[in-house]
XYZ file of C-alpha atoms in Angstrom:
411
model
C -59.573 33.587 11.135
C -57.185 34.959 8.729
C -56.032 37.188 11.060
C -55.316 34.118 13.254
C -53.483 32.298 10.728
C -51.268 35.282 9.804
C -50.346 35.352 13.248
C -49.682 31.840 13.725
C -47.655 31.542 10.516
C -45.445 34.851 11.243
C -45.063 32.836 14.940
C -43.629 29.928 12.963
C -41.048 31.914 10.980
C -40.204 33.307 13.987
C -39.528 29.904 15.754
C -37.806 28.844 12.619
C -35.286 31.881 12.396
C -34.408 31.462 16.123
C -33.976 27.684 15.612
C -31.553 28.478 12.514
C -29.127 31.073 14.608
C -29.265 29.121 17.777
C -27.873 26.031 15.229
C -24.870 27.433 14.520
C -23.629 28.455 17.734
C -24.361 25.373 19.771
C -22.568 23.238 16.642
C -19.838 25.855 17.980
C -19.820 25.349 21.605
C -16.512 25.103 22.792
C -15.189 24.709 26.331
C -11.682 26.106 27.333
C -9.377 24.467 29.420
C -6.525 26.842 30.987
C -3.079 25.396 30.345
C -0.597 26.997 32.754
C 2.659 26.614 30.962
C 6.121 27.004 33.674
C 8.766 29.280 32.515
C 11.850 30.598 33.052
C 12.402 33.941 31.889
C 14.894 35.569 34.424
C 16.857 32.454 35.440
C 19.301 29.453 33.966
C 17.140 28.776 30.985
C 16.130 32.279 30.113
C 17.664 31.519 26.823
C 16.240 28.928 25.302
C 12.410 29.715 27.087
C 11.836 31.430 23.930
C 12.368 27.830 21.786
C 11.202 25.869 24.886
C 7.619 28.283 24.657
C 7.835 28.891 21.172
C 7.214 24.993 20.511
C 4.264 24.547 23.220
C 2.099 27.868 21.636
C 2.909 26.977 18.311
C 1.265 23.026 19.061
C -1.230 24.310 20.976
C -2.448 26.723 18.203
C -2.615 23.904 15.819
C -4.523 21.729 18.362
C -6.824 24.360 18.659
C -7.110 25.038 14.940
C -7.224 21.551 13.454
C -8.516 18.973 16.248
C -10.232 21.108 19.476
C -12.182 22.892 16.910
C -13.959 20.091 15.728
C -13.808 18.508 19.525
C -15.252 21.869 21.012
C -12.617 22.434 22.938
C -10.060 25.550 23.459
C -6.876 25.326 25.110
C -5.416 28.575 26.359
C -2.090 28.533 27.676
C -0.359 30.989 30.013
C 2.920 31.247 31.215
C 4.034 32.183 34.855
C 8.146 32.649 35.385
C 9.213 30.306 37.834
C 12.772 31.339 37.519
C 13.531 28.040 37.460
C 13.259 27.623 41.014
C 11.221 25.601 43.759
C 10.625 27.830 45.962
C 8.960 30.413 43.346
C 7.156 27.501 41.741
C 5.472 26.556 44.780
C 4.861 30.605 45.830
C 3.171 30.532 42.047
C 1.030 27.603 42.708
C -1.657 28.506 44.939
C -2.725 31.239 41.915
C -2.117 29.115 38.833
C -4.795 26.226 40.567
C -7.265 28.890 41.364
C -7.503 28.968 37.595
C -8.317 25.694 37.746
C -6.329 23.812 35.384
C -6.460 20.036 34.426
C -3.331 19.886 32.480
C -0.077 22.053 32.238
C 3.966 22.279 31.260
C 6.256 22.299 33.538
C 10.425 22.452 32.724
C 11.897 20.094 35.424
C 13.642 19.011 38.633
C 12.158 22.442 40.408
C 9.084 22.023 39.329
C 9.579 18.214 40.266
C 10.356 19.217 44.016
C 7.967 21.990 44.165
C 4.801 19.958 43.069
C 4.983 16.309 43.501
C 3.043 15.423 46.448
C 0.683 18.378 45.924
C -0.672 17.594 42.311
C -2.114 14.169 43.057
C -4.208 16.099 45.635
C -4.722 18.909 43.113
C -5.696 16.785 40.573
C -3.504 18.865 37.983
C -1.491 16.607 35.387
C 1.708 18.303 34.715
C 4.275 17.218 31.838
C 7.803 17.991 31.914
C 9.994 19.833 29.172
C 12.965 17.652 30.772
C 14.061 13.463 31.594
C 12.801 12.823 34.509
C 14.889 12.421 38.276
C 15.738 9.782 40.778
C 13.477 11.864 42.923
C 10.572 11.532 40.789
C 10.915 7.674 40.067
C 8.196 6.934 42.431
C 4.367 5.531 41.983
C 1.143 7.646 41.760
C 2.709 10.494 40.144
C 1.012 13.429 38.489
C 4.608 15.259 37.132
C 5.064 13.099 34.053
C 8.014 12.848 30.946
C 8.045 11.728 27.713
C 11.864 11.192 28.373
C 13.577 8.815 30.954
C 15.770 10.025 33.486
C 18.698 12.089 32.708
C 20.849 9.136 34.169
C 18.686 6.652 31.627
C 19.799 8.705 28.990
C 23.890 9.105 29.893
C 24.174 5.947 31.123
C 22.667 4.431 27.718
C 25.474 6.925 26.198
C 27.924 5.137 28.210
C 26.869 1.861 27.498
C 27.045 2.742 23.898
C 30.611 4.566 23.959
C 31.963 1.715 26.051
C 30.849 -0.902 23.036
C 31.774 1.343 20.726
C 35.371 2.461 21.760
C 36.519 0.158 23.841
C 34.899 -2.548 22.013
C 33.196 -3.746 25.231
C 36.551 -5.334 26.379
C 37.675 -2.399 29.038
C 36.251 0.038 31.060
C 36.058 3.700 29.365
C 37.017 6.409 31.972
C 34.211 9.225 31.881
C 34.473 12.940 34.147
C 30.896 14.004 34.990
C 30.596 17.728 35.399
C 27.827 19.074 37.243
C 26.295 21.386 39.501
C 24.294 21.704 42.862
C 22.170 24.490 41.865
C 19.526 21.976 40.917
C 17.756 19.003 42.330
C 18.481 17.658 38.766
C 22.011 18.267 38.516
C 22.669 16.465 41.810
C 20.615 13.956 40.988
C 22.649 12.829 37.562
C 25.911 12.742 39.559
C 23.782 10.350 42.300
C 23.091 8.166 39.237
C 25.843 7.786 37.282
C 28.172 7.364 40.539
C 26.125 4.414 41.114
C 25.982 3.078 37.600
C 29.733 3.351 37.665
C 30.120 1.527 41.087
C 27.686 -1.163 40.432
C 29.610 -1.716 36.889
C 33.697 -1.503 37.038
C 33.975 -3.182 33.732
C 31.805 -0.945 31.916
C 32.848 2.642 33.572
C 35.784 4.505 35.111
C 34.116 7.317 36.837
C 37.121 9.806 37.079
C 35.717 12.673 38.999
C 32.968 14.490 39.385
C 32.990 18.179 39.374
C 30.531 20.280 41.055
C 30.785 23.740 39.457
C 28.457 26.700 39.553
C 25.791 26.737 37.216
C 26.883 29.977 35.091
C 30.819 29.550 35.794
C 33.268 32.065 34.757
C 36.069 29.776 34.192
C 36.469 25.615 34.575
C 39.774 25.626 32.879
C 41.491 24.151 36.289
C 38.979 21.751 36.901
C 39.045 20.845 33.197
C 42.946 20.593 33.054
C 42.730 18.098 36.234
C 39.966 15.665 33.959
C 41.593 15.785 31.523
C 45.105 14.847 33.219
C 43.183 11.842 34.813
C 43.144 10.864 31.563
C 39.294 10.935 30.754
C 38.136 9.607 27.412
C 34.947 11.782 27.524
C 33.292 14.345 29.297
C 29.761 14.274 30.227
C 27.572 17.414 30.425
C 24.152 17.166 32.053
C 23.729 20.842 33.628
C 23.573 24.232 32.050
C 24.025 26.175 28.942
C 26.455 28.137 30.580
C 28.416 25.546 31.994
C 28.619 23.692 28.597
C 30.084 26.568 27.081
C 32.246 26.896 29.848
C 33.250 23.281 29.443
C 34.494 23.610 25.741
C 36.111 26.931 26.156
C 38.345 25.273 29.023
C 38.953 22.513 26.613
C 39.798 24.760 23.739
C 42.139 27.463 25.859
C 43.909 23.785 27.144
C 44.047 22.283 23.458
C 42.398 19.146 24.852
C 40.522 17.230 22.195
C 38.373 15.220 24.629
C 34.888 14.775 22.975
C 31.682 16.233 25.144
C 28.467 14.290 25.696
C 25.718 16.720 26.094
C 21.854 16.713 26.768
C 18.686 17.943 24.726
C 18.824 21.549 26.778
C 22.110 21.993 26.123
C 23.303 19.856 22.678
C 25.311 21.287 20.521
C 23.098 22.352 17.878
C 22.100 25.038 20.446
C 25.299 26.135 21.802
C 27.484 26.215 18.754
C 26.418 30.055 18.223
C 27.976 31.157 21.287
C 30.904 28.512 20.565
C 31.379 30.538 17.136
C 30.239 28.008 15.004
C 28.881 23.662 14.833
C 32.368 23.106 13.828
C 34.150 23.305 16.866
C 32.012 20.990 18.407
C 33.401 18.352 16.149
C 33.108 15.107 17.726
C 30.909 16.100 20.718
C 27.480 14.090 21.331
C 24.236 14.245 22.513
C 22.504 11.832 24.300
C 18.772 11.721 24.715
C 15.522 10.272 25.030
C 13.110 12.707 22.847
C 14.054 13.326 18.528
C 17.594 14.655 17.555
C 17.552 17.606 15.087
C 19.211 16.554 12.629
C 18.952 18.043 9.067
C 17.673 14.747 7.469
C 14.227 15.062 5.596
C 12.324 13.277 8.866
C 8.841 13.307 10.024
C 10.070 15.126 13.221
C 11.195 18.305 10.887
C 8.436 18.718 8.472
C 5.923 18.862 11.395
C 8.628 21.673 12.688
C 8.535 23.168 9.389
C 4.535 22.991 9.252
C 3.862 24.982 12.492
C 6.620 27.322 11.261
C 4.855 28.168 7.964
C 1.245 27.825 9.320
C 1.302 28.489 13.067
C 3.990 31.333 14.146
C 6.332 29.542 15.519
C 9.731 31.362 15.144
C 12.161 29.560 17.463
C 14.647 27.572 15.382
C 15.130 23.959 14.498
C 17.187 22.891 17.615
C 16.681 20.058 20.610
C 14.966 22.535 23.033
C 12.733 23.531 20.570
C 12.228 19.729 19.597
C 11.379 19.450 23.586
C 9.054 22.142 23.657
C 7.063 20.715 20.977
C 6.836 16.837 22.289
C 5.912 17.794 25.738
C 3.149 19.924 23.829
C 1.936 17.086 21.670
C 1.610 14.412 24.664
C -0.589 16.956 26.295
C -2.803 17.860 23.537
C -3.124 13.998 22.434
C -3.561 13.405 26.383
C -6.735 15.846 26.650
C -8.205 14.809 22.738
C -8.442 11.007 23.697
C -9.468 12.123 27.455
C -12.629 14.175 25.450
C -13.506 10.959 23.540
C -13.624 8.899 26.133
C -15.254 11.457 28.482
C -16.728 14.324 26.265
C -15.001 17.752 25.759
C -16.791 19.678 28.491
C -16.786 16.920 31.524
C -12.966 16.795 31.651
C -11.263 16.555 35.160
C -7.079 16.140 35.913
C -8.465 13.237 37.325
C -9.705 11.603 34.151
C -6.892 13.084 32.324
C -4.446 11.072 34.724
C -6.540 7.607 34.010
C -6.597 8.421 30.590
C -2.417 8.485 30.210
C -2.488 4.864 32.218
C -5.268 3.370 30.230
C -3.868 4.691 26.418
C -0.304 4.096 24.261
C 0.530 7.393 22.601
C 2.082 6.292 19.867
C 4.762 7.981 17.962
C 2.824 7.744 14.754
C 0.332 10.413 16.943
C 2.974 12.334 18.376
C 5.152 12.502 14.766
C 7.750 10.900 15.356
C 9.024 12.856 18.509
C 8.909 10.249 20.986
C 8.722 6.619 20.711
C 5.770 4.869 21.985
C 4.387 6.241 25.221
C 2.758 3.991 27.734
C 3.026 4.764 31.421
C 1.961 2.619 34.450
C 1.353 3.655 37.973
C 5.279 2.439 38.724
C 7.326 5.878 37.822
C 6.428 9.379 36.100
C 8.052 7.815 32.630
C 7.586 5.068 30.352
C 9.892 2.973 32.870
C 9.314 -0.427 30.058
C 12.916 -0.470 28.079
C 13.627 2.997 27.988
C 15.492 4.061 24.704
C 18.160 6.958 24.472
C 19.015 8.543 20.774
C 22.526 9.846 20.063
C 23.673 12.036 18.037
C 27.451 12.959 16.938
C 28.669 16.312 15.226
C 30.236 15.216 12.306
C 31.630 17.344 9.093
C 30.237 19.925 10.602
C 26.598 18.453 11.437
C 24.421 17.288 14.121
C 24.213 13.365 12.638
C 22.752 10.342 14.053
C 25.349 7.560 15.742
C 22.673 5.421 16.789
C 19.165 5.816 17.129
C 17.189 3.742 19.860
C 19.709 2.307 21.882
C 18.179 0.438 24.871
C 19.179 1.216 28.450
C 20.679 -1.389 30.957
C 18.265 -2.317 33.610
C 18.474 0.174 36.319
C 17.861 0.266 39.708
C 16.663 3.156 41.376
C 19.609 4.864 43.059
């Protein structure tokens, strides 16, 4: 009998030990989620990938860190080099979904072209690094941005400079430079050309230049703008092309001010441009935060990921850009795991979790407004907002922050 009892009693510490170390780990169950994350590393925007990248690992290592951790779920990202174009995007595809992803980045109008009638059958939710296109304004979509359309955001900048120059009483006469390297670049010249033609009093569209993506010289094509007398030049393509842009203007002594976007603002080109200061009086014009040097929200969660989470790219718009589109997704999958649980997520539920929640910018600190999509368009299509920014004294500074867009209609 006391044989017995030693037995059973050495059988219950036993039971009790295993109990104990089993605890611990199923507390810590997690279940990762792959997160392919587009990039360009050999094409137009092999430049700023780095701040673009740099913004989306240093969110997602904070996610993981301070929310999945507790949520038992892992997100781990990694990046494929689209080169920025559709046809390698969709060559890529076939082997990023066989890793069977729910959510992922992509960086824009390629991407766009490449993947929007596959994803609602793939069930993948993809969110974009850039505004959004005329070619992506349709319903159902599965390619979504925290931004409007590029033409949202220069036609609010027109709006704005029109009121603000011209006082609202004449037309303001604008030169559009461009490209057709890009489904995106085309697109902005499709929408403003419309905007302009649909509004004589507001707009004098000049010209519109198509020029090559990474131009060696615009300085004809700039002397010819600025001849037709434009009052300001708007820049929606590359970082090369920007630069090209202002070195025309400089070489012809033109001081025509340059409205520019969030991938190529002048924050981020005034290195190459030899300094901020000789982008006095340029602008940028966008829907996502401007990086400013103010004490905001917006830069102390920069400077928090810097200090805590290794992120090294510098306080500029594409970095800004990296980390928003980073922050929808990781707010999109935490409220998809509440509603759901962390280890029965699906694209699928991830997709009716964006229509059914507002992401507010309280949640996403400050770098976006409020986010609520509808089945309508791959944005938040309800009063889109644009913010500008002017360089002033030498300084990226707010001119006006949340400016609504006209009404637009698809062009």
């Amino acid at each position: 009998m006391r044989l017995t009892a030693s037995i059973r009693y050495a059988a219950a510490l036993a039971t009790a030990a295993l109990a104990c170390s089993i605890a611990p780990r199923m507390a810590h169950a997690q279940t990762t989620y792959v997160v392919p994350s587009l990039s360009d590393f050999s094409g137009p925007f092999s430049t700023v990938m780095p701040s673009i990248g740099g913004g989306r690992e240093a969110v997602i290592n904070w996610w993981n860190a301070e929310v999945g951790a507790k949520q038992g779920i892992k997100l781990q990202m990694k990046a494929y080099d689209t080169r920025f174009e559709t046809a390698q995007t969709a060559s890529l595809w076939p082997g990023i979904l066989a890793e069977k992803p729910l959510v992922g980045f992509a960086l824009g109008g390629p991407d766009t072209a490449a993947l929007q009638q596959r994803l609602p059958n793939d069930k993948v939710v993809m969110f974009s690094a850039s505004a959004s296109n005329g070619f992506a304004w349709r319903p159902n979509q599965w390619i979504l941005s925290l931004r409007p359309t590029f033409v949202h955001e220069f036609v609010g900048f027109i709006d704005w400079y029109q009121k603000t120059k011209a006082e609202g009483k004449r037309p303001i006469k604008v030169a559009l430079v461009t490209s057709e390297s890009s489904p995106s670049y085309v697109d902005v010249a499709k929408g403003v050309t419309a905007f302009a033609k649909a509004n004589p009093k507001v707009v004098e569209l000049v010209e519109v230049v198509f020029a090559e993506a990474q131009p060696a010289d615009l300085t004809l094509q700039m002397r010819r703008v600025t001849n037709s007398g434009a009052e300001v030049i708007l820049a929606p393509a590359s970082i090369q092309q920007a630069i090209a842009i202002k070195r025309a203007l400089q070489a012809l002594n033109k001081k025509v001010p340059v409205a520019f976007a969030m991938h190529n603002a002048p924050g981020f080109i005034a290195k190459p441009m030899g300094g901020i200061g000789s982008m006095e009086g340029d602008f940028e014009t966008q829907g996502g935060a401007l990086a400013t040097d103010d004490d905001t929200e917006v830069k102390r969660f920069y400077d928090m990921l810097a200090a805590k989470y290794g992120l090294k790219a510098p306080w500029n718009g594409i970095t800004i850009g990296g980390i928003a589109q980073a922050l929808l997704l990781v707010r999109a999958v935490e409220a998809g795991a509440k509603k759901y649980g962390p280890d029965k997520l699906t694209g699928e539920l991830i997709h009716k979790t964006l229509l059914e929640t507002t992401f507010t910018s309280a949640s996403l600190f400050g770098y976006s407004s409020d986010i609520k999509y509808d089945i309508s368009a791959p944005f938040p299509v309800q009063n889109p907002k644009v913010n500008i920014g002017v360089v002033k004294d030498g300084k990226l500074m707010p001119a006006v922050l949340g400016y609504s867009v006209p009404k637009m209609d698809l062009w």
